mmCIF file of C-alpha atoms and ligand atoms in Angstrom:
data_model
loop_
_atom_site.group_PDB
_atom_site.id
_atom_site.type_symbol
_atom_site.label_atom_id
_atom_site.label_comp_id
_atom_site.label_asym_id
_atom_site.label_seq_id
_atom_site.Cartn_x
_atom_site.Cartn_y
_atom_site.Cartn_z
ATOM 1 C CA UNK A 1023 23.902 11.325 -10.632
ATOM 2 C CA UNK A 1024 24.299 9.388 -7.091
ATOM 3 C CA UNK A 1025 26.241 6.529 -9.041
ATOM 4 C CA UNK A 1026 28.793 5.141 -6.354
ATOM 5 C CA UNK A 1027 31.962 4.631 -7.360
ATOM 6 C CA UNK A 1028 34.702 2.633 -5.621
ATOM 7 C CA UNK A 1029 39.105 3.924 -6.380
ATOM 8 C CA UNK A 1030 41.057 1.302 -5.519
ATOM 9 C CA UNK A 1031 44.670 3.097 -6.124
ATOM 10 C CA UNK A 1032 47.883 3.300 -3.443
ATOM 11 C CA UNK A 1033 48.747 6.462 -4.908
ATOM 12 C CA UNK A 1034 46.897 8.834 -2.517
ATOM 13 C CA UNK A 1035 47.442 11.849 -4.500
ATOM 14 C CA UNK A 1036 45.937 10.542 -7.509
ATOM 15 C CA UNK A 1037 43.112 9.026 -5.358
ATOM 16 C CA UNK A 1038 42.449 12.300 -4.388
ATOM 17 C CA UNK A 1039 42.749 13.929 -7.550
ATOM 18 C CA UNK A 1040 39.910 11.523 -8.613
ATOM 19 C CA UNK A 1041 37.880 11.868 -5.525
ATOM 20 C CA UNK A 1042 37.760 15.770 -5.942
ATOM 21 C CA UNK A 1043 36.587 15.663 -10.155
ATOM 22 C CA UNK A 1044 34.505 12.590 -9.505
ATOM 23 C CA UNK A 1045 32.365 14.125 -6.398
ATOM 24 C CA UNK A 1046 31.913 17.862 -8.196
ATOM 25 C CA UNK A 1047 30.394 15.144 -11.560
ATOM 26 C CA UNK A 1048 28.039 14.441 -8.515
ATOM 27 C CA UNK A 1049 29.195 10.911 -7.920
ATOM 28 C CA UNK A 1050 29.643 9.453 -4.071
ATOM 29 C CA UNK A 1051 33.412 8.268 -3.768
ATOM 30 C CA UNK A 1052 34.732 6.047 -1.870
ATOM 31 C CA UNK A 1053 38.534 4.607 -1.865
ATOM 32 C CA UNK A 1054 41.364 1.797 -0.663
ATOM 33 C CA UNK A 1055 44.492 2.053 -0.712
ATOM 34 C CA UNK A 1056 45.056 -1.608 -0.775
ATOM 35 C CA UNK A 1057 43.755 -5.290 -2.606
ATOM 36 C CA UNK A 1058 42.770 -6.921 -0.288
ATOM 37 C CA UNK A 1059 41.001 -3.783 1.644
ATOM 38 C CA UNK A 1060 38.693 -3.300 -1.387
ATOM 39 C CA UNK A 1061 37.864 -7.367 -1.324
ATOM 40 C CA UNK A 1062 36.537 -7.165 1.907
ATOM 41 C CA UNK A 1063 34.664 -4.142 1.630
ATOM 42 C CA UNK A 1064 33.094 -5.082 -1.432
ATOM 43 C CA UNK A 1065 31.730 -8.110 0.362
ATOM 44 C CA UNK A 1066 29.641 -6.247 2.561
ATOM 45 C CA UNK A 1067 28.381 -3.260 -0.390
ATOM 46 C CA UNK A 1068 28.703 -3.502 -3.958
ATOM 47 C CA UNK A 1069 29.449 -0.029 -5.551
ATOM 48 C CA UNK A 1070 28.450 0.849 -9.467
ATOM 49 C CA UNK A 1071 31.266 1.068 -11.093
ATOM 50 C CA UNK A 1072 35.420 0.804 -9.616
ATOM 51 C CA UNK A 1073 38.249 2.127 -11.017
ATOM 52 C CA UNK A 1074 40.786 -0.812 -10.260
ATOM 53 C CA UNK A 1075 44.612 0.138 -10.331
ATOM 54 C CA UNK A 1076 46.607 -2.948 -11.707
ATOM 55 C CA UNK A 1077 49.539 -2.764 -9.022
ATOM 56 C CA UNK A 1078 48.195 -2.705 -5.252
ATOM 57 C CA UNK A 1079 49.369 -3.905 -1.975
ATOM 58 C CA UNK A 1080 47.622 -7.165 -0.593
ATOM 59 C CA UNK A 1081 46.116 -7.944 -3.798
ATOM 60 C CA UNK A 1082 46.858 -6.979 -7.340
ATOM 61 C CA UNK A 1083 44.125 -5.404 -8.970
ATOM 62 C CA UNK A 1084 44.528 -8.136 -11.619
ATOM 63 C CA UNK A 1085 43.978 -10.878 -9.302
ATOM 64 C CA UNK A 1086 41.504 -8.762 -7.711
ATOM 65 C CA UNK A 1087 39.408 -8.346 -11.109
ATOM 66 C CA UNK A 1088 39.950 -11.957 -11.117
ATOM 67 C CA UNK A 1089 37.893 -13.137 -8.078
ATOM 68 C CA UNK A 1090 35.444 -10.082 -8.467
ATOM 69 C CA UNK A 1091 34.196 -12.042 -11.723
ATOM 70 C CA UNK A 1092 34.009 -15.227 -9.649
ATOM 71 C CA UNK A 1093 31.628 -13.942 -7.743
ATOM 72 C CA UNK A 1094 27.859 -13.542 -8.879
ATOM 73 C CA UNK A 1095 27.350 -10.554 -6.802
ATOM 74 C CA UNK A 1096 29.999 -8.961 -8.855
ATOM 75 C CA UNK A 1097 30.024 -10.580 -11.844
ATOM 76 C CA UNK A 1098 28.394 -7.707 -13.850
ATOM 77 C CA UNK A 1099 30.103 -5.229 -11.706
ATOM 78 C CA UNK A 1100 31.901 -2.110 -13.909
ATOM 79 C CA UNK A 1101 35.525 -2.510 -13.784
ATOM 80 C CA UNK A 1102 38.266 0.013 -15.465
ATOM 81 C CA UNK A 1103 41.727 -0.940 -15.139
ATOM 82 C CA UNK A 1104 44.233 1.913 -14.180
ATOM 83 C CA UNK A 1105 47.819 0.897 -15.399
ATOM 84 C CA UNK A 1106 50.992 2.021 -15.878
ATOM 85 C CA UNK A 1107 52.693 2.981 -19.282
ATOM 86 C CA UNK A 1108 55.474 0.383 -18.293
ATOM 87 C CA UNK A 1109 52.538 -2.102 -18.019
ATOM 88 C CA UNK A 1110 50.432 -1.177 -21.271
ATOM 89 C CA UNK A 1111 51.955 -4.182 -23.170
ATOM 90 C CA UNK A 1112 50.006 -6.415 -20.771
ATOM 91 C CA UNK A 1113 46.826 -4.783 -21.387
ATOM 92 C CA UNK A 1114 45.184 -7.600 -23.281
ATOM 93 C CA UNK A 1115 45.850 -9.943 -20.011
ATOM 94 C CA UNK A 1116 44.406 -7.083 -18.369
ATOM 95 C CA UNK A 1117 40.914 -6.995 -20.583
ATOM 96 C CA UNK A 1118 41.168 -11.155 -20.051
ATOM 97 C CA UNK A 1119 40.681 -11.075 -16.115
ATOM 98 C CA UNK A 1120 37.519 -9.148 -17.287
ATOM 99 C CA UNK A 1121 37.877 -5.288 -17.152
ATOM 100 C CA UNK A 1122 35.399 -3.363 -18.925
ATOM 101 C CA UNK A 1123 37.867 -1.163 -19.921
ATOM 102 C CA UNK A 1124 41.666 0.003 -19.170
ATOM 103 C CA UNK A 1125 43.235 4.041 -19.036
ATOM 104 C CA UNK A 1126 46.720 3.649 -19.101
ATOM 105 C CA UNK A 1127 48.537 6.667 -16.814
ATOM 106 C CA UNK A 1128 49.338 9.458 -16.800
ATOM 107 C CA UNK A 1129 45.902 10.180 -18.279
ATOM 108 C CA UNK A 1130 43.401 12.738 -18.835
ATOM 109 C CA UNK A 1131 41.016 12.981 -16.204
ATOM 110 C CA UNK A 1132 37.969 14.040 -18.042
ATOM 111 C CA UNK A 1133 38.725 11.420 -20.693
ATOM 112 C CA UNK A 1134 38.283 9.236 -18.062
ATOM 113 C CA UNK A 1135 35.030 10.360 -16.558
ATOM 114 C CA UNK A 1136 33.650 10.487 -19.803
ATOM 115 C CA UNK A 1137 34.682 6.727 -20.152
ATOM 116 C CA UNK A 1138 33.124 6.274 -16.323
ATOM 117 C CA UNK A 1139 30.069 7.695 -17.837
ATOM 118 C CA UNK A 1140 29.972 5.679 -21.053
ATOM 119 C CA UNK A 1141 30.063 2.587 -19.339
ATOM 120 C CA UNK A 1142 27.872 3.703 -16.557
ATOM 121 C CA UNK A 1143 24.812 4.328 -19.488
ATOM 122 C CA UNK A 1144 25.469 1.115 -20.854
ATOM 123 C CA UNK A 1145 25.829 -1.183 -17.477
ATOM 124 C CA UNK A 1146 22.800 1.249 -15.740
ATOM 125 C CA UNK A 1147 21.279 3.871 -17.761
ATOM 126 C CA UNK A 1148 18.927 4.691 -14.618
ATOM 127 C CA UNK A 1149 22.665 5.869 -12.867
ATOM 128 C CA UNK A 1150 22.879 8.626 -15.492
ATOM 129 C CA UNK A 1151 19.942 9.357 -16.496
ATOM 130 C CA UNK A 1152 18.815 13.315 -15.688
ATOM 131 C CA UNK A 1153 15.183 12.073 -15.593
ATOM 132 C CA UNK A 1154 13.648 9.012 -14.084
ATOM 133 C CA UNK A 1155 10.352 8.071 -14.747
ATOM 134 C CA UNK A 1156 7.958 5.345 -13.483
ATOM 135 C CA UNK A 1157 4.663 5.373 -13.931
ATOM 136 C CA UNK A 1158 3.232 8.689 -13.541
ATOM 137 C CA UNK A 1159 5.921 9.747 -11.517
ATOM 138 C CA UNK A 1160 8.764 12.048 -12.800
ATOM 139 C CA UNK A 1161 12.147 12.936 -10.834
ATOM 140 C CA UNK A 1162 14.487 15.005 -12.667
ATOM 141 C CA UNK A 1163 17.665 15.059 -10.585
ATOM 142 C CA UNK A 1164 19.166 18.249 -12.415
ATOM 143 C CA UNK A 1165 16.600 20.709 -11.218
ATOM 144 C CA UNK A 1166 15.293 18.583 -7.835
ATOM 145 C CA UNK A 1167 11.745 18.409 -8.808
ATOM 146 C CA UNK A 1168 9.442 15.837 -8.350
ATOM 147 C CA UNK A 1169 5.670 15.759 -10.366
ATOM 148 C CA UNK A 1170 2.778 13.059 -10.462
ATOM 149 C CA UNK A 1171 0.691 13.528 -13.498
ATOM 150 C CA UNK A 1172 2.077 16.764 -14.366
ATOM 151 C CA UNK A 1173 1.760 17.988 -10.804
ATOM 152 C CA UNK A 1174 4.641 19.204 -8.610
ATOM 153 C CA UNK A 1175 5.018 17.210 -5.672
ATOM 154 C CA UNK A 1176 7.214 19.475 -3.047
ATOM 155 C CA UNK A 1177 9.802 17.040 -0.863
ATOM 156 C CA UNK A 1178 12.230 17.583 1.471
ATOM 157 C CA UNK A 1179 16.072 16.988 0.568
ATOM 158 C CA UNK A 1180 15.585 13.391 2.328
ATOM 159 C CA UNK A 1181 12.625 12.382 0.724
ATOM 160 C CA UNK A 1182 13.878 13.356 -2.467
ATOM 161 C CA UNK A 1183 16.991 11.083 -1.782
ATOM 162 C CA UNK A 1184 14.394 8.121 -0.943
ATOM 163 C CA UNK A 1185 12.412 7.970 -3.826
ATOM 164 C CA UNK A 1186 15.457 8.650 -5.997
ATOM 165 C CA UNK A 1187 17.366 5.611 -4.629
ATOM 166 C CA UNK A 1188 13.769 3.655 -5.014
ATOM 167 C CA UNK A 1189 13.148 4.376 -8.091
ATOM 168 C CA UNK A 1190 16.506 3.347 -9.711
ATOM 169 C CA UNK A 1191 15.450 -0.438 -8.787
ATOM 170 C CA UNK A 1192 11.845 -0.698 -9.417
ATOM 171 C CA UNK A 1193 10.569 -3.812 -7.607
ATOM 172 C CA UNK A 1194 13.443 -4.914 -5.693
ATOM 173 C CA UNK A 1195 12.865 -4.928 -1.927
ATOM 174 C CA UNK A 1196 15.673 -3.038 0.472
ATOM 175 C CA UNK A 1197 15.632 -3.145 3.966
ATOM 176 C CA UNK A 1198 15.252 -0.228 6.475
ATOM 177 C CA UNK A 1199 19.887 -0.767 6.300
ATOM 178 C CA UNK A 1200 20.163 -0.929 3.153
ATOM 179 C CA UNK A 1201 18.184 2.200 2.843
ATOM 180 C CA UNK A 1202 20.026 3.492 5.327
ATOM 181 C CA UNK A 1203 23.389 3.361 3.678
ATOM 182 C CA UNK A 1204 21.820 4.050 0.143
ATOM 183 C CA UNK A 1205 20.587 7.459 1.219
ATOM 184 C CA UNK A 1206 21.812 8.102 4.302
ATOM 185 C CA UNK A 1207 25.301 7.039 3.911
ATOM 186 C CA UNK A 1208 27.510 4.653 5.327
ATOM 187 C CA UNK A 1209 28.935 6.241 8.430
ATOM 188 C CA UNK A 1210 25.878 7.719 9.832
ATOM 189 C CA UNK A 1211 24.214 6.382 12.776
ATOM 190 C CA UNK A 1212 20.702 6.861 12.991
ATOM 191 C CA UNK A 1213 17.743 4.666 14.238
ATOM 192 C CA UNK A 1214 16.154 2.493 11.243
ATOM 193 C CA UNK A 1215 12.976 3.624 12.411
ATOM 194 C CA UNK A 1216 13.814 6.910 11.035
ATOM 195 C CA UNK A 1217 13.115 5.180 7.706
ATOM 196 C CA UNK A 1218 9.493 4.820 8.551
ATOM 197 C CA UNK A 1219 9.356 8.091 9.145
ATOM 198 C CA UNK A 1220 10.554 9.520 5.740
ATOM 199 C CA UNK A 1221 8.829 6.378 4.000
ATOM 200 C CA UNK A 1222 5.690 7.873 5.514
ATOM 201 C CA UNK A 1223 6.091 11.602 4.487
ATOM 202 C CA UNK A 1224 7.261 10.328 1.111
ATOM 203 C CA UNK A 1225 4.071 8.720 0.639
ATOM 204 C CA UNK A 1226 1.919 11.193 2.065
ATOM 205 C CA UNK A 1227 3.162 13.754 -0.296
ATOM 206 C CA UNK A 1228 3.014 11.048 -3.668
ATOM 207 C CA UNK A 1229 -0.305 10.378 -2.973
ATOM 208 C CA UNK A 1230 -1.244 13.617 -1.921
ATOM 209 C CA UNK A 1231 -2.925 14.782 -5.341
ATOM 210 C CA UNK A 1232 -5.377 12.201 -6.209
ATOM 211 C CA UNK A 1233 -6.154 8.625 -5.416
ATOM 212 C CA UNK A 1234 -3.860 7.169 -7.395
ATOM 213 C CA UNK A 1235 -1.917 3.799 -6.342
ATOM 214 C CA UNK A 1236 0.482 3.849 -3.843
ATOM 215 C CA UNK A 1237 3.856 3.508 -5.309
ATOM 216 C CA UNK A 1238 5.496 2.736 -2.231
ATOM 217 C CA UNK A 1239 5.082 -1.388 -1.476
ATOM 218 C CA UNK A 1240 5.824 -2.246 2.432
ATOM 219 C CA UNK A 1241 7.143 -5.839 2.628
ATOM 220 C CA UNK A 1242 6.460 -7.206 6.097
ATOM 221 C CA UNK A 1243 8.898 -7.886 8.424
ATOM 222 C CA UNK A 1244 11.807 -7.167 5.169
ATOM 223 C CA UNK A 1245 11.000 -3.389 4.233
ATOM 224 C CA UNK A 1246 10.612 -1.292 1.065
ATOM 225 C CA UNK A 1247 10.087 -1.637 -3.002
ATOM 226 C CA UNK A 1248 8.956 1.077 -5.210
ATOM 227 C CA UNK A 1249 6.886 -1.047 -6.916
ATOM 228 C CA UNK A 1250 7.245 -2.961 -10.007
ATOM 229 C CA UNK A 1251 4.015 -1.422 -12.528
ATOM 230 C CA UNK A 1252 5.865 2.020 -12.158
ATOM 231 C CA UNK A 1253 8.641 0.178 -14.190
ATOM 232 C CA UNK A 1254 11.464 2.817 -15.757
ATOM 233 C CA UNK A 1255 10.186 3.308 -19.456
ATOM 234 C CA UNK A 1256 13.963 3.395 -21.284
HETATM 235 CA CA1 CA B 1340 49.806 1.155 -7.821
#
């Protein structure tokens, strides 16, 4: 699972109570402390799924919800509400500003990534699914291996990332950043040309086998798309 999730909690030592059982589930975590920290940050990426604590500096996670659902980027965006037992009696306003769902604390933290996971298979059931497959192209993400027509295809870690992240949104273009913080990560600085280079060895090694199509679309002057007749069958 490379699902991204988003803890928006000022309680540090639950945020890191979260961060440590969501990353060993296999999910990339990221966190702020505050309101109004999150709202700009989820202007410039949108994660999968947030856990939104209802109390927060800046903004309130309510009001937070609030504008979140405003917005068409993040309209459809996972929400669960983390509240307080003192604040359980407002839950239903809570479910009203448009949370998915609400765990009320002190709670139990595998119930709650087993509701993270619930609502992950219903909002993107590529996010948790063990095997993707499009076309004749299978990637199953539990034991790293990657066939074409029954065939193994051998990748390197990168690679592997790459055509995971590609083939969770078949047909939708990214560009060489956006590819960049999907598999590389946020923080790290390298040259977007680097993303030409794995592209390339990705392809060479789909299309090694057999002339089969090439998978791999190259929009000009905009970037990548795994493309759109290698479709996820559900
Ligand atoms: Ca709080």
């Amino acid at each position: 699972m490379s699902a991204r999730i988003l803890i928006v909690e000022d309680e540090e030592p639950l945020t890191l109570l979260l961060r440590y059982n969501l990353e060993s589930e296999g999910f990339d975590v990221e966190s702020a402390a505050r309101g109004d920290e999150a709202e700009t940050r989820l202007k410039e990426s949108v994660p999968d799924l947030i856990l939104l604590d209802w109390m927060l500096p800046g903004i309130s996670g309510i009001e937070l919800c609030r504008r979140l659902r405003a917005r068409p980027e993040t309209e459809q965006l996972p929400i669960i509400m983390l509240t307080a037992r003192s604040e359980e009696g407002e839950r239903v306003r809570g479910l009203s500003t448009g949370a998915d769902d609400y765990v009320v604390k002190p709670f139990s933290v595998p119930e709650l990534i087993a509701r993270v996971k619930a609502i992950l298979r219903r909002a993107k059931p590529e996010m948790v699914a063990t095997l993707l497959r499009a076309g004749d192209i299978e990637l199953d993400r539990e034991t790293h291996r990657v066939r074409r027509s029954g065939r193994e295809i051998h990748l390197g870690p990168t690679e592997f990332r790459l055509l995971e992240f590609l083939m969770q949104s078949p047909g939708r273009v990214f560009s060489r950043e956006q590819l960049l913080d999907g598999v590389w990560g946020h923080d790290v600085y390298i040259d977007e040309r680097t993303v030409d280079v794995h592209v390339g060895r990705l392809r060479k090694a789909l299309n090694k086998h057999r002339r089969a199509s090439d998978p791999i679309r190259t929009v000009r002057g905009v970037g990548y798309a795994f493309n759109e007749e290698f479709r996820l069958r559900a």
